[in-house]
PDB file of C-alpha atoms and ligand atoms in Angstrom:
ATOM      1  CA  MET A  32     113.187 115.982  93.208  1.00  0.00           C
ATOM      2  CA  LYS A  33     111.400 117.691  90.330  1.00  0.00           C
ATOM      3  CA  ILE A  34     107.712 118.536  90.506  1.00  0.00           C
ATOM      4  CA  LEU A  35     106.023 118.699  87.102  1.00  0.00           C
ATOM      5  CA  LYS A  36     102.483 119.604  86.119  1.00  0.00           C
ATOM      6  CA  SER A  37     102.955 119.277  82.372  1.00  0.00           C
ATOM      7  CA  ALA A  38     102.465 115.865  80.754  1.00  0.00           C
ATOM      8  CA  LYS A  39     104.479 116.914  77.700  1.00  0.00           C
ATOM      9  CA  LYS A  40     107.471 117.976  79.799  1.00  0.00           C
ATOM     10  CA  LEU A  41     107.407 114.748  81.778  1.00  0.00           C
ATOM     11  CA  THR A  42     107.207 112.606  78.628  1.00  0.00           C
ATOM     12  CA  LYS A  43     110.207 114.451  77.208  1.00  0.00           C
ATOM     13  CA  GLU A  44     112.269 114.084  80.376  1.00  0.00           C
ATOM     14  CA  VAL A  45     111.475 110.377  80.594  1.00  0.00           C
ATOM     15  CA  GLU A  46     112.403 109.816  76.940  1.00  0.00           C
ATOM     16  CA  ASN A  47     115.722 111.523  77.609  1.00  0.00           C
ATOM     17  CA  LEU A  48     116.412 109.468  80.728  1.00  0.00           C
ATOM     18  CA  LYS A  49     115.561 106.262  78.888  1.00  0.00           C
ATOM     19  CA  SER A  50     117.852 107.127  75.987  1.00  0.00           C
ATOM     20  CA  GLN A  51     120.651 107.425  78.553  1.00  0.00           C
ATOM     21  CA  GLY A  52     119.961 103.852  79.635  1.00  0.00           C
ATOM     22  CA  ASN A  53     117.958 104.521  82.803  1.00  0.00           C
ATOM     23  CA  SER A  54     115.197 102.182  83.936  1.00  0.00           C
ATOM     24  CA  ILE A  55     111.991 103.913  85.004  1.00  0.00           C
ATOM     25  CA  GLY A  56     109.781 102.850  87.929  1.00  0.00           C
ATOM     26  CA  PHE A  57     106.363 104.467  88.224  1.00  0.00           C
ATOM     27  CA  VAL A  58     104.076 104.696  91.269  1.00  0.00           C
ATOM     28  CA  PRO A  59     100.669 106.185  90.417  1.00  0.00           C
ATOM     29  CA  THR A  60      98.761 107.522  93.451  1.00  0.00           C
ATOM     30  CA  MET A  61      95.868 109.754  94.423  1.00  0.00           C
ATOM     31  CA  GLY A  62      97.967 111.349  97.187  1.00  0.00           C
ATOM     32  CA  ALA A  63      97.259 111.380 100.946  1.00  0.00           C
ATOM     33  CA  LEU A  64     100.395 109.277 101.034  1.00  0.00           C
ATOM     34  CA  HIS A  65     100.916 106.742 103.815  1.00  0.00           C
ATOM     35  CA  GLN A  66     103.356 103.953 104.600  1.00  0.00           C
ATOM     36  CA  GLY A  67     101.678 101.732 101.981  1.00  0.00           C
ATOM     37  CA  HIS A  68     102.577 104.192  99.209  1.00  0.00           C
ATOM     38  CA  LEU A  69     106.074 104.631 100.612  1.00  0.00           C
ATOM     39  CA  SER A  70     106.564 100.857 100.490  1.00  0.00           C
ATOM     40  CA  LEU A  71     105.650 100.915  96.757  1.00  0.00           C
ATOM     41  CA  ILE A  72     108.310 103.572  96.241  1.00  0.00           C
ATOM     42  CA  GLU A  73     110.810 101.531  98.249  1.00  0.00           C
ATOM     43  CA  ASN A  74     110.072  98.467  96.103  1.00  0.00           C
ATOM     44  CA  ALA A  75     110.418 100.549  92.945  1.00  0.00           C
ATOM     45  CA  ASN A  76     113.807 101.788  94.137  1.00  0.00           C
ATOM     46  CA  HIS A  77     115.187  98.244  94.321  1.00  0.00           C
ATOM     47  CA  TYR A  78     114.743  97.681  90.583  1.00  0.00           C
ATOM     48  CA  ASN A  79     114.793 101.056  88.836  1.00  0.00           C
ATOM     49  CA  ASP A  80     117.186 103.963  88.354  1.00  0.00           C
ATOM     50  CA  ILE A  81     114.562 106.688  88.229  1.00  0.00           C
ATOM     51  CA  ILE A  82     111.376 106.850  90.310  1.00  0.00           C
ATOM     52  CA  ILE A  83     108.323 108.799  89.205  1.00  0.00           C
ATOM     53  CA  VAL A  84     105.293 109.255  91.476  1.00  0.00           C
ATOM     54  CA  SER A  85     102.047 110.773  90.238  1.00  0.00           C
ATOM     55  CA  ILE A  86      99.507 112.449  92.492  1.00  0.00           C
ATOM     56  CA  PHE A  87      96.108 112.966  90.911  1.00  0.00           C
ATOM     57  CA  VAL A  88      92.705 112.485  92.504  1.00  0.00           C
ATOM     58  CA  ASN A  89      91.024 111.062  89.445  1.00  0.00           C
ATOM     59  CA  PRO A  90      87.387 112.232  89.182  1.00  0.00           C
ATOM     60  CA  THR A  91      86.363 109.620  86.594  1.00  0.00           C
ATOM     61  CA  GLN A  92      86.857 106.675  88.968  1.00  0.00           C
ATOM     62  CA  PHE A  93      84.504 107.990  91.671  1.00  0.00           C
ATOM     63  CA  ASN A  94      80.976 106.770  91.142  1.00  0.00           C
ATOM     64  CA  ASP A  95      79.889 108.859  94.141  1.00  0.00           C
ATOM     65  CA  LYS A  96      80.421 112.639  93.984  1.00  0.00           C
ATOM     66  CA  ASP A  97      80.480 112.989  97.803  1.00  0.00           C
ATOM     67  CA  ASP A  98      83.220 110.374  98.011  1.00  0.00           C
ATOM     68  CA  TYR A  99      85.252 112.410  95.489  1.00  0.00           C
ATOM     69  CA  ASP A 100      84.690 115.658  97.408  1.00  0.00           C
ATOM     70  CA  ARG A 101      85.596 114.032 100.725  1.00  0.00           C
ATOM     71  CA  TYR A 102      88.702 112.250  99.419  1.00  0.00           C
ATOM     72  CA  PRO A 103      91.687 113.536 101.471  1.00  0.00           C
ATOM     73  CA  ARG A 104      93.944 116.008  99.655  1.00  0.00           C
ATOM     74  CA  THR A 105      97.254 116.716 101.393  1.00  0.00           C
ATOM     75  CA  MET A 106      99.581 117.814  98.580  1.00  0.00           C
ATOM     76  CA  ASP A 107     102.076 119.824 100.693  1.00  0.00           C
ATOM     77  CA  VAL A 108     102.508 117.072 103.267  1.00  0.00           C
ATOM     78  CA  ASP A 109     102.779 114.503 100.433  1.00  0.00           C
ATOM     79  CA  ILE A 110     105.578 116.473  98.773  1.00  0.00           C
ATOM     80  CA  GLU A 111     107.452 116.670 102.107  1.00  0.00           C
ATOM     81  CA  LYS A 112     107.123 112.893 102.521  1.00  0.00           C
ATOM     82  CA  LEU A 113     108.418 112.300  98.989  1.00  0.00           C
ATOM     83  CA  LYS A 114     111.432 114.543  99.620  1.00  0.00           C
ATOM     84  CA  LYS A 115     112.476 112.157 102.409  1.00  0.00           C
ATOM     85  CA  VAL A 116     112.539 109.056 100.194  1.00  0.00           C
ATOM     86  CA  LYS A 117     114.289 108.539  96.858  1.00  0.00           C
ATOM     87  CA  CYS A 118     111.809 109.960  94.397  1.00  0.00           C
ATOM     88  CA  ASP A 119     113.080 111.764  91.297  1.00  0.00           C
ATOM     89  CA  TYR A 120     109.900 113.181  89.774  1.00  0.00           C
ATOM     90  CA  VAL A 121     106.439 113.988  91.078  1.00  0.00           C
ATOM     91  CA  PHE A 122     103.770 114.473  88.463  1.00  0.00           C
ATOM     92  CA  THR A 123     100.902 116.590  89.822  1.00  0.00           C
ATOM     93  CA  PRO A 124      98.643 117.374  86.860  1.00  0.00           C
ATOM     94  CA  GLU A 125      95.540 119.548  87.071  1.00  0.00           C
ATOM     95  CA  GLU A 126      92.282 118.016  85.866  1.00  0.00           C
ATOM     96  CA  ASN A 127      92.443 119.732  82.448  1.00  0.00           C
ATOM     97  CA  GLU A 128      95.930 118.342  81.879  1.00  0.00           C
ATOM     98  CA  MET A 129      94.656 114.778  82.222  1.00  0.00           C
ATOM     99  CA  TYR A 130      91.272 115.444  80.606  1.00  0.00           C
ATOM    100  CA  PRO A 131      91.679 118.305  78.107  1.00  0.00           C
ATOM    101  CA  GLU A 132      88.623 116.938  76.338  1.00  0.00           C
ATOM    102  CA  GLU A 133      86.072 114.249  77.003  1.00  0.00           C
ATOM    103  CA  ASP A 134      87.631 110.854  76.543  1.00  0.00           C
ATOM    104  CA  ASN A 135      85.184 108.098  75.723  1.00  0.00           C
ATOM    105  CA  ARG A 136      87.527 105.221  75.111  1.00  0.00           C
ATOM    106  CA  GLU A 137      86.016 101.890  75.997  1.00  0.00           C
ATOM    107  CA  PHE A 138      87.698  98.977  77.710  1.00  0.00           C
ATOM    108  CA  ASN A 139      86.951  95.310  77.718  1.00  0.00           C
ATOM    109  CA  PHE A 140      87.496  93.845  81.165  1.00  0.00           C
ATOM    110  CA  GLY A 141      86.035  90.431  80.369  1.00  0.00           C
ATOM    111  CA  ASN A 142      84.478  89.148  83.577  1.00  0.00           C
ATOM    112  CA  LEU A 143      86.903  90.994  85.847  1.00  0.00           C
ATOM    113  CA  ASP A 144      84.575  93.923  86.505  1.00  0.00           C
ATOM    114  CA  LYS A 145      81.376  91.910  86.940  1.00  0.00           C
ATOM    115  CA  VAL A 146      81.957  91.166  90.625  1.00  0.00           C
ATOM    116  CA  MET A 147      82.825  92.948  93.876  1.00  0.00           C
ATOM    117  CA  GLU A 148      84.074  96.527  93.260  1.00  0.00           C
ATOM    118  CA  GLY A 149      82.905  96.372  89.643  1.00  0.00           C
ATOM    119  CA  GLU A 150      79.425  95.302  90.682  1.00  0.00           C
ATOM    120  CA  HIS A 151      79.087  97.754  93.576  1.00  0.00           C
ATOM    121  CA  ARG A 152      80.832 100.778  92.046  1.00  0.00           C
ATOM    122  CA  PRO A 153      79.514 101.022  88.469  1.00  0.00           C
ATOM    123  CA  GLY A 154      81.952 102.810  86.168  1.00  0.00           C
ATOM    124  CA  HIS A 155      84.763 102.715  88.737  1.00  0.00           C
ATOM    125  CA  PHE A 156      87.123 100.483  86.756  1.00  0.00           C
ATOM    126  CA  LYS A 157      86.422 102.344  83.531  1.00  0.00           C
ATOM    127  CA  GLY A 158      87.697 105.483  85.297  1.00  0.00           C
ATOM    128  CA  VAL A 159      90.715 103.650  86.716  1.00  0.00           C
ATOM    129  CA  ALA A 160      91.544 102.148  83.306  1.00  0.00           C
ATOM    130  CA  LEU A 161      91.127 105.536  81.650  1.00  0.00           C
ATOM    131  CA  VAL A 162      93.494 107.379  83.970  1.00  0.00           C
ATOM    132  CA  VAL A 163      96.035 104.564  84.230  1.00  0.00           C
ATOM    133  CA  SER A 164      96.211 104.181  80.433  1.00  0.00           C
ATOM    134  CA  LYS A 165      96.682 107.955  80.079  1.00  0.00           C
ATOM    135  CA  LEU A 166      99.388 107.943  82.755  1.00  0.00           C
ATOM    136  CA  PHE A 167     101.082 104.996  81.049  1.00  0.00           C
ATOM    137  CA  GLU A 168     101.052 106.912  77.741  1.00  0.00           C
ATOM    138  CA  ILE A 169     102.623 109.935  79.450  1.00  0.00           C
ATOM    139  CA  VAL A 170     105.240 108.129  81.556  1.00  0.00           C
ATOM    140  CA  ASN A 171     105.720 104.876  79.628  1.00  0.00           C
ATOM    141  CA  PRO A 172     107.782 103.347  82.480  1.00  0.00           C
ATOM    142  CA  HIS A 173     109.471  99.966  82.514  1.00  0.00           C
ATOM    143  CA  LYS A 174     107.643  98.921  85.666  1.00  0.00           C
ATOM    144  CA  ALA A 175     104.564 100.238  87.514  1.00  0.00           C
ATOM    145  CA  TYR A 176     103.780  99.505  91.169  1.00  0.00           C
ATOM    146  CA  PHE A 177     100.323  98.943  92.697  1.00  0.00           C
ATOM    147  CA  GLY A 178      99.227  97.920  96.200  1.00  0.00           C
ATOM    148  CA  GLU A 179      97.441  94.610  96.657  1.00  0.00           C
ATOM    149  CA  LYS A 180      94.874  96.163  98.989  1.00  0.00           C
ATOM    150  CA  ASP A 181      93.111  97.011  95.732  1.00  0.00           C
ATOM    151  CA  PHE A 182      93.299  93.394  94.644  1.00  0.00           C
ATOM    152  CA  GLN A 183      90.719  93.632  91.872  1.00  0.00           C
ATOM    153  CA  GLN A 184      92.277  96.857  90.581  1.00  0.00           C
ATOM    154  CA  VAL A 185      95.609  95.054  90.114  1.00  0.00           C
ATOM    155  CA  ALA A 186      93.867  92.306  88.094  1.00  0.00           C
ATOM    156  CA  VAL A 187      92.069  94.894  85.941  1.00  0.00           C
ATOM    157  CA  ILE A 188      95.249  96.906  85.345  1.00  0.00           C
ATOM    158  CA  LYS A 189      97.231  93.779  84.395  1.00  0.00           C
ATOM    159  CA  HIS A 190      94.447  92.902  81.950  1.00  0.00           C
ATOM    160  CA  ILE A 191      94.274  96.298  80.221  1.00  0.00           C
ATOM    161  CA  THR A 192      98.073  96.647  80.132  1.00  0.00           C
ATOM    162  CA  LYS A 193      98.207  93.465  78.087  1.00  0.00           C
ATOM    163  CA  GLN A 194      95.151  94.321  76.026  1.00  0.00           C
ATOM    164  CA  LEU A 195      96.406  97.787  75.096  1.00  0.00           C
ATOM    165  CA  GLY A 196      99.873  96.445  74.322  1.00  0.00           C
ATOM    166  CA  PHE A 197     101.846  98.501  76.853  1.00  0.00           C
ATOM    167  CA  ASN A 198     105.292  97.058  77.396  1.00  0.00           C
ATOM    168  CA  ILE A 199     105.114  97.753  81.135  1.00  0.00           C
ATOM    169  CA  GLU A 200     105.587  95.242  83.940  1.00  0.00           C
ATOM    170  CA  ILE A 201     102.850  95.525  86.567  1.00  0.00           C
ATOM    171  CA  VAL A 202     104.311  94.859  90.006  1.00  0.00           C
ATOM    172  CA  PRO A 203     101.789  94.090  92.771  1.00  0.00           C
ATOM    173  CA  CYS A 204     103.061  94.903  96.289  1.00  0.00           C
ATOM    174  CA  PRO A 205     101.829  93.461  99.612  1.00  0.00           C
ATOM    175  CA  ILE A 206      99.287  95.228 101.812  1.00  0.00           C
ATOM    176  CA  ILE A 207     100.878  97.268 104.590  1.00  0.00           C
ATOM    177  CA  ARG A 208      98.947  97.153 107.868  1.00  0.00           C
ATOM    178  CA  GLU A 209      98.672  99.295 110.988  1.00  0.00           C
ATOM    179  CA  LYS A 210      99.721  97.689 114.294  1.00  0.00           C
ATOM    180  CA  ASP A 211      96.166  96.506 114.945  1.00  0.00           C
ATOM    181  CA  GLY A 212      95.918  94.915 111.475  1.00  0.00           C
ATOM    182  CA  LEU A 213      93.932  97.627 109.664  1.00  0.00           C
ATOM    183  CA  ALA A 214      95.017  97.775 106.011  1.00  0.00           C
ATOM    184  CA  MET A 215      96.586 101.171 105.333  1.00  0.00           C
ATOM    185  CA  SER A 216      94.417 103.411 103.178  1.00  0.00           C
ATOM    186  CA  SER A 217      94.159 107.131 102.519  1.00  0.00           C
ATOM    187  CA  ARG A 218      90.510 106.837 103.570  1.00  0.00           C
ATOM    188  CA  ASN A 219      91.512 105.753 107.116  1.00  0.00           C
ATOM    189  CA  THR A 220      92.177 109.432 107.913  1.00  0.00           C
ATOM    190  CA  LEU A 221      88.445 110.104 107.446  1.00  0.00           C
ATOM    191  CA  LEU A 222      87.460 107.807 110.338  1.00  0.00           C
ATOM    192  CA  THR A 223      86.319 109.229 113.687  1.00  0.00           C
ATOM    193  CA  THR A 224      88.124 108.020 116.825  1.00  0.00           C
ATOM    194  CA  ASP A 225      85.260 105.645 117.646  1.00  0.00           C
ATOM    195  CA  GLN A 226      85.134 104.270 114.114  1.00  0.00           C
ATOM    196  CA  ARG A 227      88.893 103.857 114.077  1.00  0.00           C
ATOM    197  CA  MET A 228      88.727 101.782 117.283  1.00  0.00           C
ATOM    198  CA  ASN A 229      86.201  99.420 115.695  1.00  0.00           C
ATOM    199  CA  VAL A 230      87.543  98.907 112.157  1.00  0.00           C
ATOM    200  CA  SER A 231      90.342  96.560 113.208  1.00  0.00           C
ATOM    201  CA  LEU A 232      87.582  93.940 113.469  1.00  0.00           C
ATOM    202  CA  ILE A 233      87.632  93.756 109.653  1.00  0.00           C
ATOM    203  CA  SER A 234      91.168  92.399 109.303  1.00  0.00           C
ATOM    204  CA  LYS A 235      90.927  90.373 112.528  1.00  0.00           C
ATOM    205  CA  THR A 236      87.837  88.622 111.181  1.00  0.00           C
ATOM    206  CA  ILE A 237      89.215  87.780 107.749  1.00  0.00           C
ATOM    207  CA  PHE A 238      92.457  86.495 109.301  1.00  0.00           C
ATOM    208  CA  GLU A 239      90.466  84.315 111.695  1.00  0.00           C
ATOM    209  CA  ALA A 240      88.269  83.177 108.787  1.00  0.00           C
ATOM    210  CA  ARG A 241      91.348  81.779 107.105  1.00  0.00           C
ATOM    211  CA  GLU A 242      91.953  79.542 110.145  1.00  0.00           C
ATOM    212  CA  ARG A 243      88.287  78.607 110.530  1.00  0.00           C
ATOM    213  CA  SER A 244      88.019  77.792 106.814  1.00  0.00           C
ATOM    214  CA  LYS A 245      89.913  74.554 107.492  1.00  0.00           C
ATOM    215  CA  LYS A 246      86.760  73.279 109.199  1.00  0.00           C
ATOM    216  CA  MET A 247      84.064  75.224 107.348  1.00  0.00           C
ATOM    217  CA  THR A 248      82.632  75.206 103.833  1.00  0.00           C
ATOM    218  CA  VAL A 249      83.087  78.264 101.609  1.00  0.00           C
ATOM    219  CA  SER A 250      79.539  79.350 102.223  1.00  0.00           C
ATOM    220  CA  GLU A 251      79.822  78.868 106.028  1.00  0.00           C
ATOM    221  CA  THR A 252      83.048  80.882 106.030  1.00  0.00           C
ATOM    222  CA  LYS A 253      81.435  83.706 104.092  1.00  0.00           C
ATOM    223  CA  ASP A 254      78.377  83.766 106.357  1.00  0.00           C
ATOM    224  CA  TRP A 255      80.564  83.752 109.461  1.00  0.00           C
ATOM    225  CA  VAL A 256      82.635  86.727 108.269  1.00  0.00           C
ATOM    226  CA  ILE A 257      79.590  88.773 107.307  1.00  0.00           C
ATOM    227  CA  ARG A 258      77.749  87.993 110.568  1.00  0.00           C
ATOM    228  CA  THR A 259      80.784  88.661 112.784  1.00  0.00           C
ATOM    229  CA  ILE A 260      81.492  92.051 111.226  1.00  0.00           C
ATOM    230  CA  ASN A 261      77.851  93.121 110.977  1.00  0.00           C
ATOM    231  CA  ASP A 262      77.423  92.366 114.695  1.00  0.00           C
ATOM    232  CA  ASN A 263      79.529  95.469 115.305  1.00  0.00           C
ATOM    233  CA  PRO A 264      77.213  98.521 115.199  1.00  0.00           C
ATOM    234  CA  TYR A 265      79.824 100.675 113.411  1.00  0.00           C
ATOM    235  CA  LEU A 266      80.332  98.256 110.524  1.00  0.00           C
ATOM    236  CA  ASN A 267      78.183  97.227 107.590  1.00  0.00           C
ATOM    237  CA  VAL A 268      79.526  94.666 105.106  1.00  0.00           C
ATOM    238  CA  GLU A 269      78.818  95.479 101.460  1.00  0.00           C
ATOM    239  CA  TYR A 270      80.254  92.201 100.199  1.00  0.00           C
ATOM    240  CA  PHE A 271      82.610  89.434 101.174  1.00  0.00           C
ATOM    241  CA  GLU A 272      83.548  87.138  98.311  1.00  0.00           C
ATOM    242  CA  ILE A 273      86.041  84.317  98.076  1.00  0.00           C
ATOM    243  CA  VAL A 274      87.341  84.321  94.512  1.00  0.00           C
ATOM    244  CA  ASP A 275      89.880  82.679  92.269  1.00  0.00           C
ATOM    245  CA  GLU A 276      93.024  84.820  92.267  1.00  0.00           C
ATOM    246  CA  SER A 277      93.250  85.106  88.458  1.00  0.00           C
ATOM    247  CA  SER A 278      89.700  84.981  87.094  1.00  0.00           C
ATOM    248  CA  LEU A 279      88.104  86.652  90.174  1.00  0.00           C
ATOM    249  CA  GLU A 280      85.216  84.187  89.745  1.00  0.00           C
ATOM    250  CA  PRO A 281      83.622  83.435  93.138  1.00  0.00           C
ATOM    251  CA  ILE A 282      84.407  79.895  94.259  1.00  0.00           C
ATOM    252  CA  ASP A 283      81.957  77.620  96.054  1.00  0.00           C
ATOM    253  CA  ASN A 284      84.230  74.760  97.008  1.00  0.00           C
ATOM    254  CA  TRP A 285      87.672  74.719  98.630  1.00  0.00           C
ATOM    255  CA  SER A 286      88.750  71.868  96.358  1.00  0.00           C
ATOM    256  CA  GLN A 287      88.554  74.102  93.264  1.00  0.00           C
ATOM    257  CA  LYS A 288      91.943  74.599  91.628  1.00  0.00           C
ATOM    258  CA  GLY A 289      93.952  77.802  91.996  1.00  0.00           C
ATOM    259  CA  GLU A 290      94.794  80.344  94.673  1.00  0.00           C
ATOM    260  CA  LYS A 291      91.852  81.771  96.564  1.00  0.00           C
ATOM    261  CA  VAL A 292      91.452  85.302  97.884  1.00  0.00           C
ATOM    262  CA  GLY A 293      88.772  86.626 100.222  1.00  0.00           C
ATOM    263  CA  CYS A 294      87.855  90.226  99.343  1.00  0.00           C
ATOM    264  CA  ILE A 295      85.735  92.462 101.530  1.00  0.00           C
ATOM    265  CA  ALA A 296      84.180  95.938 101.394  1.00  0.00           C
ATOM    266  CA  VAL A 297      82.742  97.478 104.551  1.00  0.00           C
ATOM    267  CA  HIS A 298      80.856 100.714 105.137  1.00  0.00           C
ATOM    268  CA  VAL A 299      81.894 102.566 108.272  1.00  0.00           C
ATOM    269  CA  GLY A 300      79.492 105.521 108.386  1.00  0.00           C
ATOM    270  CA  LYS A 301      80.262 107.425 105.175  1.00  0.00           C
ATOM    271  CA  VAL A 302      83.669 105.799 104.729  1.00  0.00           C
ATOM    272  CA  ARG A 303      84.058 102.648 102.668  1.00  0.00           C
ATOM    273  CA  LEU A 304      87.023 100.380 103.365  1.00  0.00           C
ATOM    274  CA  ILE A 305      88.304  97.346 101.464  1.00  0.00           C
ATOM    275  CA  ASP A 306      90.687  94.567 102.443  1.00  0.00           C
ATOM    276  CA  ASN A 307      91.584  91.056 101.320  1.00  0.00           C
ATOM    277  CA  ILE A 308      93.370  87.924 102.393  1.00  0.00           C
ATOM    278  CA  ARG A 309      94.800  84.874 100.659  1.00  0.00           C
ATOM    279  CA  PHE A 310      93.248  81.588 101.761  1.00  0.00           C
ATOM    280  CA  TYR A 311      95.274  78.400 102.077  1.00  0.00           C
ATOM    281  CA  SER A 312      94.960  76.180  99.030  1.00  0.00           C
TER     282      SER A 312
HETATM  283  O1  LIG B  29      94.963 103.067  93.577  1.00  0.00           O
HETATM  284  C1  LIG B  29      94.871 104.299  93.344  1.00  0.00           C
HETATM  285  O2  LIG B  29      95.305 105.150  94.135  1.00  0.00           O
HETATM  286  C2  LIG B  29      94.185 104.759  92.062  1.00  0.00           C
HETATM  287  O3  LIG B  29      93.123 103.937  91.750  1.00  0.00           O
HETATM  288  C3  LIG B  29      95.159 104.889  90.884  1.00  0.00           C
HETATM  289  C4  LIG B  29      95.723 103.556  90.465  1.00  0.00           C
HETATM  290  C5  LIG B  29      96.289 105.851  91.236  1.00  0.00           C
HETATM  291  C6  LIG B  29      94.406 105.468  89.663  1.00  0.00           C
HETATM  292  O4  LIG B  29      93.852 106.712  89.952  1.00  0.00           O
END
């Protein structure tokens, strides 16, 4: 496994590997790797000859400086984890490698960033789009793998990939959960023992909501989820929306066409967790 900090070197190596007929699978991450990331790498290994993982805590996607400072950074442990799976390259750029100068490119997300994460974290998707487009320029893989825990992020990345004309297949991968149902996230390591014991209510509630939705309206289902989670003193719901899978427009009636996904963000002290679930159509 090669560890590279230079974008130029990586681009060159990838071009070489491609010219020899290798397919390239790319897994962009911000480190603090957990089983969810490892499952992306495993998926990538099924369909690609060469696997490249990037680790870069991207400052431009944090709308809250404290959140950026607190974000877990565990590079040495991450590298050890990557050595145990099949990963060929790790790209670990410094900030000035990714942002040698201010980059003010603009993106058009249509309506995709008007709701949920986009509404509550202004500028977040611009930062994600900026770093992902730069990483795509550097790596230019055949396929790139993203976890569905960040459901809206996957939609935004698919959109900009098409818009910017990258010939890269975006592969969404299922959420990986802890035994008690908590969606795996690097931020889970920031929870205190008490908080950790209470956060499983988030996934339990949205899973139960899916069952209850058979007998409830959309608005009753939403109210029930928000009330049930907010009844727990450790948890504070920022939003729970039930949206159309493709447009991310909130739905107000179960009979509306298309797949429906319930997306939630919850504050647990200073930590903010997200999760989502597909509803039955
Ligand atoms: O999902 C993440 O970890 C990040 O948003 C990503 C896609 C690596 C961009 O920094």
